[in-house]
Amino acid sequence: MSSGARAVDGTDDDAYDVAVIGFGPTGVTAANLLGGTGLNVVVVEREADVYSRARAISTDEEVIRIWQRIGLAERLKLDMLAERPLDFVDARGRTFLSACPAPRGHGHPPQMFLYQPALEQVLREGVDRCPNVSVLLRHECLRLRQDADGVELTVAAADDSLRRLRARYVIAADGGSSLTRAQLNVGYEGRTYEDRWVVVDTEMLRPWPDHDRLRFRCDPARPAVDCPTPLGHHRWEFPVLPGDDEKRLTGDDAIYAMVSRYGIGRDQIRILRATVYSHHVRFAARFRVGRVFLAGDAAHAMPPWIGQGMAAGVRDAANLCWKLAAVLRGELPESLLDSYEAERKPHVKEVTRRAVFVGRLITERRLPVARVRNGVLRAIRRVPGLASRLVDSHWIPVASYAQGFQARPRTKASGHQIPQPWVTGPDGERVRLDDVLGGCWLLLHRGPPRPQPAWEGVPSLAVLPAGSRPAEGAVVDSDGVLLPWLAGRGVATLALRPDAYVYAAAPAGTRLPPPPAGFAPAPPPVAVSAQ
């Protein structure tokens, strides 16, 4: 990574399409996505290296699908733990609810545990593939000034020198204490919970039984999260109780005493770091101010209970980056960018609501209420399949958009991302669907393509039933997923956005609604392969 690949002196060489402030998971995902479109991008990051503290510990299949689009999913998955069960256990360590999240059809495991520093390093190496992305490490954006044509960024380097950059648009992914959000005078509404938690990251020296299971220890005396993380790590989280000394609680002796309750000895772990956190529920009043967009923690913060804080930021980047590319390439009008907040804010609010619900379930310390909770969940466990459905309905809501950028009239498919099964491509090879879609506008047909004059210039792809012969311009639904999905929603033709969400849909024998005003489809982006 370069800490200053170009001399910045206010010349045209310093004019970028997009500037990304912040190089954490949201910013680095944005840099990869934008880099793959060929846009001229600059990243401004205050720190010199990847943040060493592991904050996020899990992600889901929708997020892995996003990283698939930048060619890094399989490499990232090498460093993750997939399909581990989760248990709710009582004060005696007895499981009263156990489940595994069910797949949602995105082509990857439904939940994967990760070690964030390793993940970010791979994503940063992915940016190195893009010569059109400049990364300025040890630089901080001090001021933004917008005008009719773009944004001027005043950037301070590590040697205290000031540099000026210009960009058509800016993505501010500079965290919960975002200086950019403060400069824009955007409120950060919500609350900070009084309860504070000690987060302990450890290296596992000697494994113990079931060390690879996620446990929510619902002990009224001191609840805890007991979480496997890959690459030989393990995490615990404990609340700071009334009367606790935070400094003592983050010391080695106190940590070893707390984990000894679960049979973990000093010879089994090495404590890497322990930090006290507060949990926040906050939303920026606006996600967009002119040419500047807030993303990730700069736009929203949620408690960690369902592991969706980082995932929400990655979804922000995926939603925003293809829209910026479409506007900058003249494919769609600038008004498209208003749909970013309209689509992302309702979803992240629902995710946060569920995170708060699960947190209350885990951390309940009133003994009578805790006993009722345990009894109810034990009863649910005895009903076949109900435990999994509980996890599905309250764990990770699917990102679907009831409003935003989609055609009218709506159908049952509108605003949903199409599933991603394995399909047989034109060459007879089994591939994931998105690798055929190619990240561009595309018409998907159930059976042979039907003429869609209003969509002239947009490529078409037919979906053939399992057992069909591979053919040019078609995929075979060899796992029997796509055709039932289309039939179940009563549609035969889809207009898919570059992020594989349904813009428009039509039943058999009818034509699609017309494309958006000003639509001028660009050629498909050049694929970026994994290293």
PDB file of N, CA and C in Angstrom, residues 437-508:
ATOM      1  N   LEU A 437     -23.766 -13.577 -14.390  1.00  0.00           N
ATOM      2  CA  LEU A 437     -24.447 -12.290 -14.532  1.00  0.00           C
ATOM      3  C   LEU A 437     -23.467 -11.169 -14.838  1.00  0.00           C
ATOM      4  N   GLY A 438     -22.291 -11.215 -14.224  1.00  0.00           N
ATOM      5  CA  GLY A 438     -21.228 -10.291 -14.605  1.00  0.00           C
ATOM      6  C   GLY A 438     -21.316  -8.895 -14.030  1.00  0.00           C
ATOM      7  N   GLY A 439     -22.204  -8.643 -13.073  1.00  0.00           N
ATOM      8  CA  GLY A 439     -22.248  -7.333 -12.442  1.00  0.00           C
ATOM      9  C   GLY A 439     -22.714  -6.211 -13.344  1.00  0.00           C
ATOM     10  N   CYS A 440     -23.592  -6.509 -14.295  1.00  0.00           N
ATOM     11  CA  CYS A 440     -24.110  -5.473 -15.191  1.00  0.00           C
ATOM     12  C   CYS A 440     -25.626  -5.617 -15.286  1.00  0.00           C
ATOM     13  N   TRP A 441     -26.281  -4.635 -15.911  1.00  0.00           N
ATOM     14  CA  TRP A 441     -27.706  -4.762 -16.178  1.00  0.00           C
ATOM     15  C   TRP A 441     -27.946  -5.963 -17.091  1.00  0.00           C
ATOM     16  N   LEU A 442     -29.009  -6.725 -16.777  1.00  0.00           N
ATOM     17  CA  LEU A 442     -29.237  -7.958 -17.537  1.00  0.00           C
ATOM     18  C   LEU A 442     -30.713  -8.333 -17.455  1.00  0.00           C
ATOM     19  N   LEU A 443     -31.239  -8.861 -18.556  1.00  0.00           N
ATOM     20  CA  LEU A 443     -32.603  -9.394 -18.576  1.00  0.00           C
ATOM     21  C   LEU A 443     -32.533 -10.904 -18.412  1.00  0.00           C
ATOM     22  N   LEU A 444     -33.253 -11.403 -17.426  1.00  0.00           N
ATOM     23  CA  LEU A 444     -33.261 -12.839 -17.142  1.00  0.00           C
ATOM     24  C   LEU A 444     -34.635 -13.388 -17.506  1.00  0.00           C
ATOM     25  N   HIS A 445     -34.653 -14.450 -18.308  1.00  0.00           N
ATOM     26  CA  HIS A 445     -35.914 -14.987 -18.824  1.00  0.00           C
ATOM     27  C   HIS A 445     -36.124 -16.425 -18.368  1.00  0.00           C
ATOM     28  N   ARG A 446     -37.342 -16.739 -18.008  1.00  0.00           N
ATOM     29  CA  ARG A 446     -37.724 -18.126 -17.774  1.00  0.00           C
ATOM     30  C   ARG A 446     -38.038 -18.734 -19.139  1.00  0.00           C
ATOM     31  N   GLY A 447     -37.119 -19.565 -19.627  1.00  0.00           N
ATOM     32  CA  GLY A 447     -37.260 -20.101 -20.972  1.00  0.00           C
ATOM     33  C   GLY A 447     -36.649 -19.167 -21.996  1.00  0.00           C
ATOM     34  N   PRO A 448     -36.965 -19.358 -23.278  1.00  0.00           N
ATOM     35  CA  PRO A 448     -36.361 -18.544 -24.343  1.00  0.00           C
ATOM     36  C   PRO A 448     -36.649 -17.058 -24.145  1.00  0.00           C
ATOM     37  N   PRO A 449     -35.680 -16.180 -24.459  1.00  0.00           N
ATOM     38  CA  PRO A 449     -35.892 -14.732 -24.302  1.00  0.00           C
ATOM     39  C   PRO A 449     -37.059 -14.238 -25.145  1.00  0.00           C
ATOM     40  N   ARG A 450     -37.794 -13.288 -24.592  1.00  0.00           N
ATOM     41  CA  ARG A 450     -38.888 -12.644 -25.295  1.00  0.00           C
ATOM     42  C   ARG A 450     -38.476 -11.223 -25.654  1.00  0.00           C
ATOM     43  N   PRO A 451     -38.871 -10.724 -26.801  1.00  0.00           N
ATOM     44  CA  PRO A 451     -38.467  -9.365 -27.199  1.00  0.00           C
ATOM     45  C   PRO A 451     -38.908  -8.326 -26.158  1.00  0.00           C
ATOM     46  N   GLN A 452     -37.984  -7.428 -25.839  1.00  0.00           N
ATOM     47  CA  GLN A 452     -38.260  -6.328 -24.916  1.00  0.00           C
ATOM     48  C   GLN A 452     -37.712  -5.052 -25.556  1.00  0.00           C
ATOM     49  N   PRO A 453     -38.457  -4.491 -26.519  1.00  0.00           N
ATOM     50  CA  PRO A 453     -37.925  -3.362 -27.303  1.00  0.00           C
ATOM     51  C   PRO A 453     -37.435  -2.198 -26.456  1.00  0.00           C
ATOM     52  N   ALA A 454     -38.110  -1.930 -25.355  1.00  0.00           N
ATOM     53  CA  ALA A 454     -37.709  -0.788 -24.530  1.00  0.00           C
ATOM     54  C   ALA A 454     -36.347  -0.996 -23.878  1.00  0.00           C
ATOM     55  N   TRP A 455     -35.904  -2.254 -23.788  1.00  0.00           N
ATOM     56  CA  TRP A 455     -34.639  -2.578 -23.134  1.00  0.00           C
ATOM     57  C   TRP A 455     -33.557  -2.930 -24.146  1.00  0.00           C
ATOM     58  N   GLU A 456     -33.663  -2.429 -25.340  1.00  0.00           N
ATOM     59  CA  GLU A 456     -32.668  -2.724 -26.373  1.00  0.00           C
ATOM     60  C   GLU A 456     -31.273  -2.303 -25.893  1.00  0.00           C
ATOM     61  N   GLY A 457     -30.300  -3.169 -26.124  1.00  0.00           N
ATOM     62  CA  GLY A 457     -28.930  -2.901 -25.691  1.00  0.00           C
ATOM     63  C   GLY A 457     -28.559  -3.573 -24.390  1.00  0.00           C
ATOM     64  N   VAL A 458     -29.553  -4.093 -23.656  1.00  0.00           N
ATOM     65  CA  VAL A 458     -29.275  -4.811 -22.404  1.00  0.00           C
ATOM     66  C   VAL A 458     -29.198  -6.301 -22.714  1.00  0.00           C
ATOM     67  N   PRO A 459     -28.112  -6.989 -22.333  1.00  0.00           N
ATOM     68  CA  PRO A 459     -27.994  -8.408 -22.650  1.00  0.00           C
ATOM     69  C   PRO A 459     -29.060  -9.246 -21.973  1.00  0.00           C
ATOM     70  N   SER A 460     -29.374 -10.395 -22.590  1.00  0.00           N
ATOM     71  CA  SER A 460     -30.390 -11.304 -22.061  1.00  0.00           C
ATOM     72  C   SER A 460     -29.756 -12.641 -21.711  1.00  0.00           C
ATOM     73  N   LEU A 461     -30.365 -13.310 -20.748  1.00  0.00           N
ATOM     74  CA  LEU A 461     -29.919 -14.632 -20.340  1.00  0.00           C
ATOM     75  C   LEU A 461     -31.157 -15.484 -20.084  1.00  0.00           C
ATOM     76  N   ALA A 462     -31.227 -16.638 -20.738  1.00  0.00           N
ATOM     77  CA  ALA A 462     -32.344 -17.557 -20.536  1.00  0.00           C
ATOM     78  C   ALA A 462     -32.010 -18.545 -19.430  1.00  0.00           C
ATOM     79  N   VAL A 463     -33.016 -18.940 -18.664  1.00  0.00           N
ATOM     80  CA  VAL A 463     -32.864 -19.966 -17.633  1.00  0.00           C
ATOM     81  C   VAL A 463     -33.586 -21.215 -18.122  1.00  0.00           C
ATOM     82  N   LEU A 464     -32.833 -22.297 -18.304  1.00  0.00           N
ATOM     83  CA  LEU A 464     -33.379 -23.552 -18.810  1.00  0.00           C
ATOM     84  C   LEU A 464     -33.516 -24.547 -17.673  1.00  0.00           C
ATOM     85  N   PRO A 465     -34.480 -25.477 -17.765  1.00  0.00           N
ATOM     86  CA  PRO A 465     -34.676 -26.446 -16.678  1.00  0.00           C
ATOM     87  C   PRO A 465     -33.530 -27.440 -16.578  1.00  0.00           C
ATOM     88  N   ALA A 466     -33.394 -28.029 -15.398  1.00  0.00           N
ATOM     89  CA  ALA A 466     -32.360 -29.037 -15.169  1.00  0.00           C
ATOM     90  C   ALA A 466     -32.465 -30.139 -16.215  1.00  0.00           C
ATOM     91  N   GLY A 467     -31.312 -30.598 -16.678  1.00  0.00           N
ATOM     92  CA  GLY A 467     -31.270 -31.634 -17.698  1.00  0.00           C
ATOM     93  C   GLY A 467     -31.178 -31.107 -19.107  1.00  0.00           C
ATOM     94  N   SER A 468     -31.358 -29.782 -19.278  1.00  0.00           N
ATOM     95  CA  SER A 468     -31.262 -29.197 -20.616  1.00  0.00           C
ATOM     96  C   SER A 468     -29.811 -29.186 -21.088  1.00  0.00           C
ATOM     97  N   ARG A 469     -29.643 -29.123 -22.384  1.00  0.00           N
ATOM     98  CA  ARG A 469     -28.307 -29.025 -22.965  1.00  0.00           C
ATOM     99  C   ARG A 469     -27.800 -27.584 -22.798  1.00  0.00           C
ATOM    100  N   PRO A 470     -26.562 -27.388 -22.346  1.00  0.00           N
ATOM    101  CA  PRO A 470     -26.009 -26.032 -22.262  1.00  0.00           C
ATOM    102  C   PRO A 470     -26.074 -25.324 -23.606  1.00  0.00           C
ATOM    103  N   ALA A 471     -26.336 -24.025 -23.567  1.00  0.00           N
ATOM    104  CA  ALA A 471     -26.483 -23.267 -24.805  1.00  0.00           C
ATOM    105  C   ALA A 471     -25.974 -21.853 -24.598  1.00  0.00           C
ATOM    106  N   GLU A 472     -25.521 -21.244 -25.695  1.00  0.00           N
ATOM    107  CA  GLU A 472     -25.066 -19.858 -25.638  1.00  0.00           C
ATOM    108  C   GLU A 472     -26.224 -18.950 -25.233  1.00  0.00           C
ATOM    109  N   GLY A 473     -25.921 -17.993 -24.337  1.00  0.00           N
ATOM    110  CA  GLY A 473     -26.953 -17.072 -23.878  1.00  0.00           C
ATOM    111  C   GLY A 473     -27.926 -17.684 -22.902  1.00  0.00           C
ATOM    112  N   ALA A 474     -27.543 -18.788 -22.272  1.00  0.00           N
ATOM    113  CA  ALA A 474     -28.462 -19.462 -21.337  1.00  0.00           C
ATOM    114  C   ALA A 474     -27.666 -20.108 -20.218  1.00  0.00           C
ATOM    115  N   VAL A 475     -28.335 -20.329 -19.095  1.00  0.00           N
ATOM    116  CA  VAL A 475     -27.804 -21.143 -18.014  1.00  0.00           C
ATOM    117  C   VAL A 475     -28.822 -22.230 -17.713  1.00  0.00           C
ATOM    118  N   VAL A 476     -28.337 -23.355 -17.280  1.00  0.00           N
ATOM    119  CA  VAL A 476     -29.204 -24.466 -16.898  1.00  0.00           C
ATOM    120  C   VAL A 476     -29.375 -24.438 -15.384  1.00  0.00           C
ATOM    121  N   ASP A 477     -30.623 -24.391 -14.946  1.00  0.00           N
ATOM    122  CA  ASP A 477     -30.943 -24.358 -13.512  1.00  0.00           C
ATOM    123  C   ASP A 477     -30.776 -25.763 -12.946  1.00  0.00           C
ATOM    124  N   SER A 478     -29.523 -26.203 -12.900  1.00  0.00           N
ATOM    125  CA  SER A 478     -29.240 -27.604 -12.590  1.00  0.00           C
ATOM    126  C   SER A 478     -29.627 -27.993 -11.173  1.00  0.00           C
ATOM    127  N   ASP A 479     -29.694 -27.045 -10.243  1.00  0.00           N
ATOM    128  CA  ASP A 479     -30.103 -27.354  -8.873  1.00  0.00           C
ATOM    129  C   ASP A 479     -31.579 -27.067  -8.623  1.00  0.00           C
ATOM    130  N   GLY A 480     -32.306 -26.642  -9.658  1.00  0.00           N
ATOM    131  CA  GLY A 480     -33.742 -26.422  -9.518  1.00  0.00           C
ATOM    132  C   GLY A 480     -34.103 -25.331  -8.541  1.00  0.00           C
ATOM    133  N   VAL A 481     -33.414 -24.196  -8.610  1.00  0.00           N
ATOM    134  CA  VAL A 481     -33.653 -23.088  -7.685  1.00  0.00           C
ATOM    135  C   VAL A 481     -34.293 -21.893  -8.389  1.00  0.00           C
ATOM    136  N   LEU A 482     -33.735 -21.484  -9.515  1.00  0.00           N
ATOM    137  CA  LEU A 482     -34.175 -20.254 -10.162  1.00  0.00           C
ATOM    138  C   LEU A 482     -35.596 -20.339 -10.714  1.00  0.00           C
ATOM    139  N   LEU A 483     -35.896 -21.412 -11.437  1.00  0.00           N
ATOM    140  CA  LEU A 483     -37.215 -21.513 -12.058  1.00  0.00           C
ATOM    141  C   LEU A 483     -38.331 -21.559 -11.018  1.00  0.00           C
ATOM    142  N   PRO A 484     -38.208 -22.341  -9.932  1.00  0.00           N
ATOM    143  CA  PRO A 484     -39.242 -22.275  -8.893  1.00  0.00           C
ATOM    144  C   PRO A 484     -39.340 -20.892  -8.240  1.00  0.00           C
ATOM    145  N   TRP A 485     -38.209 -20.195  -8.089  1.00  0.00           N
ATOM    146  CA  TRP A 485     -38.234 -18.855  -7.489  1.00  0.00           C
ATOM    147  C   TRP A 485     -39.038 -17.906  -8.376  1.00  0.00           C
ATOM    148  N   LEU A 486     -38.803 -17.965  -9.679  1.00  0.00           N
ATOM    149  CA  LEU A 486     -39.545 -17.116 -10.605  1.00  0.00           C
ATOM    150  C   LEU A 486     -41.031 -17.486 -10.621  1.00  0.00           C
ATOM    151  N   ALA A 487     -41.306 -18.789 -10.692  1.00  0.00           N
ATOM    152  CA  ALA A 487     -42.695 -19.229 -10.739  1.00  0.00           C
ATOM    153  C   ALA A 487     -43.433 -18.859  -9.458  1.00  0.00           C
ATOM    154  N   GLY A 488     -42.764 -18.979  -8.327  1.00  0.00           N
ATOM    155  CA  GLY A 488     -43.406 -18.661  -7.056  1.00  0.00           C
ATOM    156  C   GLY A 488     -43.781 -17.200  -6.924  1.00  0.00           C
ATOM    157  N   ARG A 489     -43.137 -16.346  -7.700  1.00  0.00           N
ATOM    158  CA  ARG A 489     -43.449 -14.923  -7.675  1.00  0.00           C
ATOM    159  C   ARG A 489     -44.266 -14.495  -8.884  1.00  0.00           C
ATOM    160  N   GLY A 490     -44.674 -15.477  -9.697  1.00  0.00           N
ATOM    161  CA  GLY A 490     -45.553 -15.200 -10.817  1.00  0.00           C
ATOM    162  C   GLY A 490     -44.938 -14.356 -11.910  1.00  0.00           C
ATOM    163  N   VAL A 491     -43.608 -14.471 -12.106  1.00  0.00           N
ATOM    164  CA  VAL A 491     -42.938 -13.664 -13.127  1.00  0.00           C
ATOM    165  C   VAL A 491     -42.136 -14.576 -14.055  1.00  0.00           C
ATOM    166  N   ALA A 492     -41.940 -14.081 -15.269  1.00  0.00           N
ATOM    167  CA  ALA A 492     -41.179 -14.850 -16.262  1.00  0.00           C
ATOM    168  C   ALA A 492     -39.962 -14.101 -16.786  1.00  0.00           C
ATOM    169  N   THR A 493     -39.935 -12.786 -16.615  1.00  0.00           N
ATOM    170  CA  THR A 493     -38.817 -11.980 -17.089  1.00  0.00           C
ATOM    171  C   THR A 493     -38.439 -10.959 -16.022  1.00  0.00           C
ATOM    172  N   LEU A 494     -37.145 -10.809 -15.791  1.00  0.00           N
ATOM    173  CA  LEU A 494     -36.639  -9.855 -14.815  1.00  0.00           C
ATOM    174  C   LEU A 494     -35.667  -8.902 -15.483  1.00  0.00           C
ATOM    175  N   ALA A 495     -35.668  -7.669 -15.034  1.00  0.00           N
ATOM    176  CA  ALA A 495     -34.583  -6.732 -15.323  1.00  0.00           C
ATOM    177  C   ALA A 495     -33.775  -6.603 -14.041  1.00  0.00           C
ATOM    178  N   LEU A 496     -32.554  -7.124 -14.078  1.00  0.00           N
ATOM    179  CA  LEU A 496     -31.706  -7.144 -12.892  1.00  0.00           C
ATOM    180  C   LEU A 496     -30.751  -5.956 -12.902  1.00  0.00           C
ATOM    181  N   ARG A 497     -30.628  -5.307 -11.753  1.00  0.00           N
ATOM    182  CA  ARG A 497     -29.631  -4.266 -11.567  1.00  0.00           C
ATOM    183  C   ARG A 497     -28.242  -4.905 -11.470  1.00  0.00           C
ATOM    184  N   PRO A 498     -27.180  -4.124 -11.524  1.00  0.00           N
ATOM    185  CA  PRO A 498     -25.832  -4.702 -11.390  1.00  0.00           C
ATOM    186  C   PRO A 498     -25.582  -5.416 -10.073  1.00  0.00           C
ATOM    187  N   ASP A 499     -26.363  -5.113  -9.020  1.00  0.00           N
ATOM    188  CA  ASP A 499     -26.194  -5.812  -7.748  1.00  0.00           C
ATOM    189  C   ASP A 499     -27.121  -7.012  -7.623  1.00  0.00           C
ATOM    190  N   ALA A 500     -27.715  -7.455  -8.746  1.00  0.00           N
ATOM    191  CA  ALA A 500     -28.573  -8.641  -8.812  1.00  0.00           C
ATOM    192  C   ALA A 500     -29.900  -8.465  -8.081  1.00  0.00           C
ATOM    193  N   TYR A 501     -30.273  -7.223  -7.788  1.00  0.00           N
ATOM    194  CA  TYR A 501     -31.610  -6.937  -7.276  1.00  0.00           C
ATOM    195  C   TYR A 501     -32.556  -6.698  -8.454  1.00  0.00           C
ATOM    196  N   VAL A 502     -33.821  -7.051  -8.247  1.00  0.00           N
ATOM    197  CA  VAL A 502     -34.813  -6.957  -9.315  1.00  0.00           C
ATOM    198  C   VAL A 502     -35.285  -5.517  -9.439  1.00  0.00           C
ATOM    199  N   TYR A 503     -35.015  -4.890 -10.587  1.00  0.00           N
ATOM    200  CA  TYR A 503     -35.532  -3.558 -10.873  1.00  0.00           C
ATOM    201  C   TYR A 503     -36.965  -3.649 -11.389  1.00  0.00           C
ATOM    202  N   ALA A 504     -37.203  -4.580 -12.312  1.00  0.00           N
ATOM    203  CA  ALA A 504     -38.537  -4.729 -12.896  1.00  0.00           C
ATOM    204  C   ALA A 504     -38.787  -6.194 -13.182  1.00  0.00           C
ATOM    205  N   ALA A 505     -40.055  -6.581 -13.208  1.00  0.00           N
ATOM    206  CA  ALA A 505     -40.424  -7.971 -13.479  1.00  0.00           C
ATOM    207  C   ALA A 505     -41.753  -7.989 -14.232  1.00  0.00           C
ATOM    208  N   ALA A 506     -41.952  -9.058 -15.010  1.00  0.00           N
ATOM    209  CA  ALA A 506     -43.183  -9.174 -15.802  1.00  0.00           C
ATOM    210  C   ALA A 506     -43.643 -10.619 -15.832  1.00  0.00           C
ATOM    211  N   PRO A 507     -44.947 -10.861 -15.729  1.00  0.00           N
ATOM    212  CA  PRO A 507     -45.479 -12.214 -15.878  1.00  0.00           C
ATOM    213  C   PRO A 507     -45.308 -12.697 -17.321  1.00  0.00           C
ATOM    214  N   ALA A 508     -45.530 -13.988 -17.506  1.00  0.00           N
ATOM    215  CA  ALA A 508     -45.437 -14.574 -18.848  1.00  0.00           C
ATOM    216  C   ALA A 508     -46.410 -13.879 -19.787  1.00  0.00           C
TER     217      ALA A 508
END
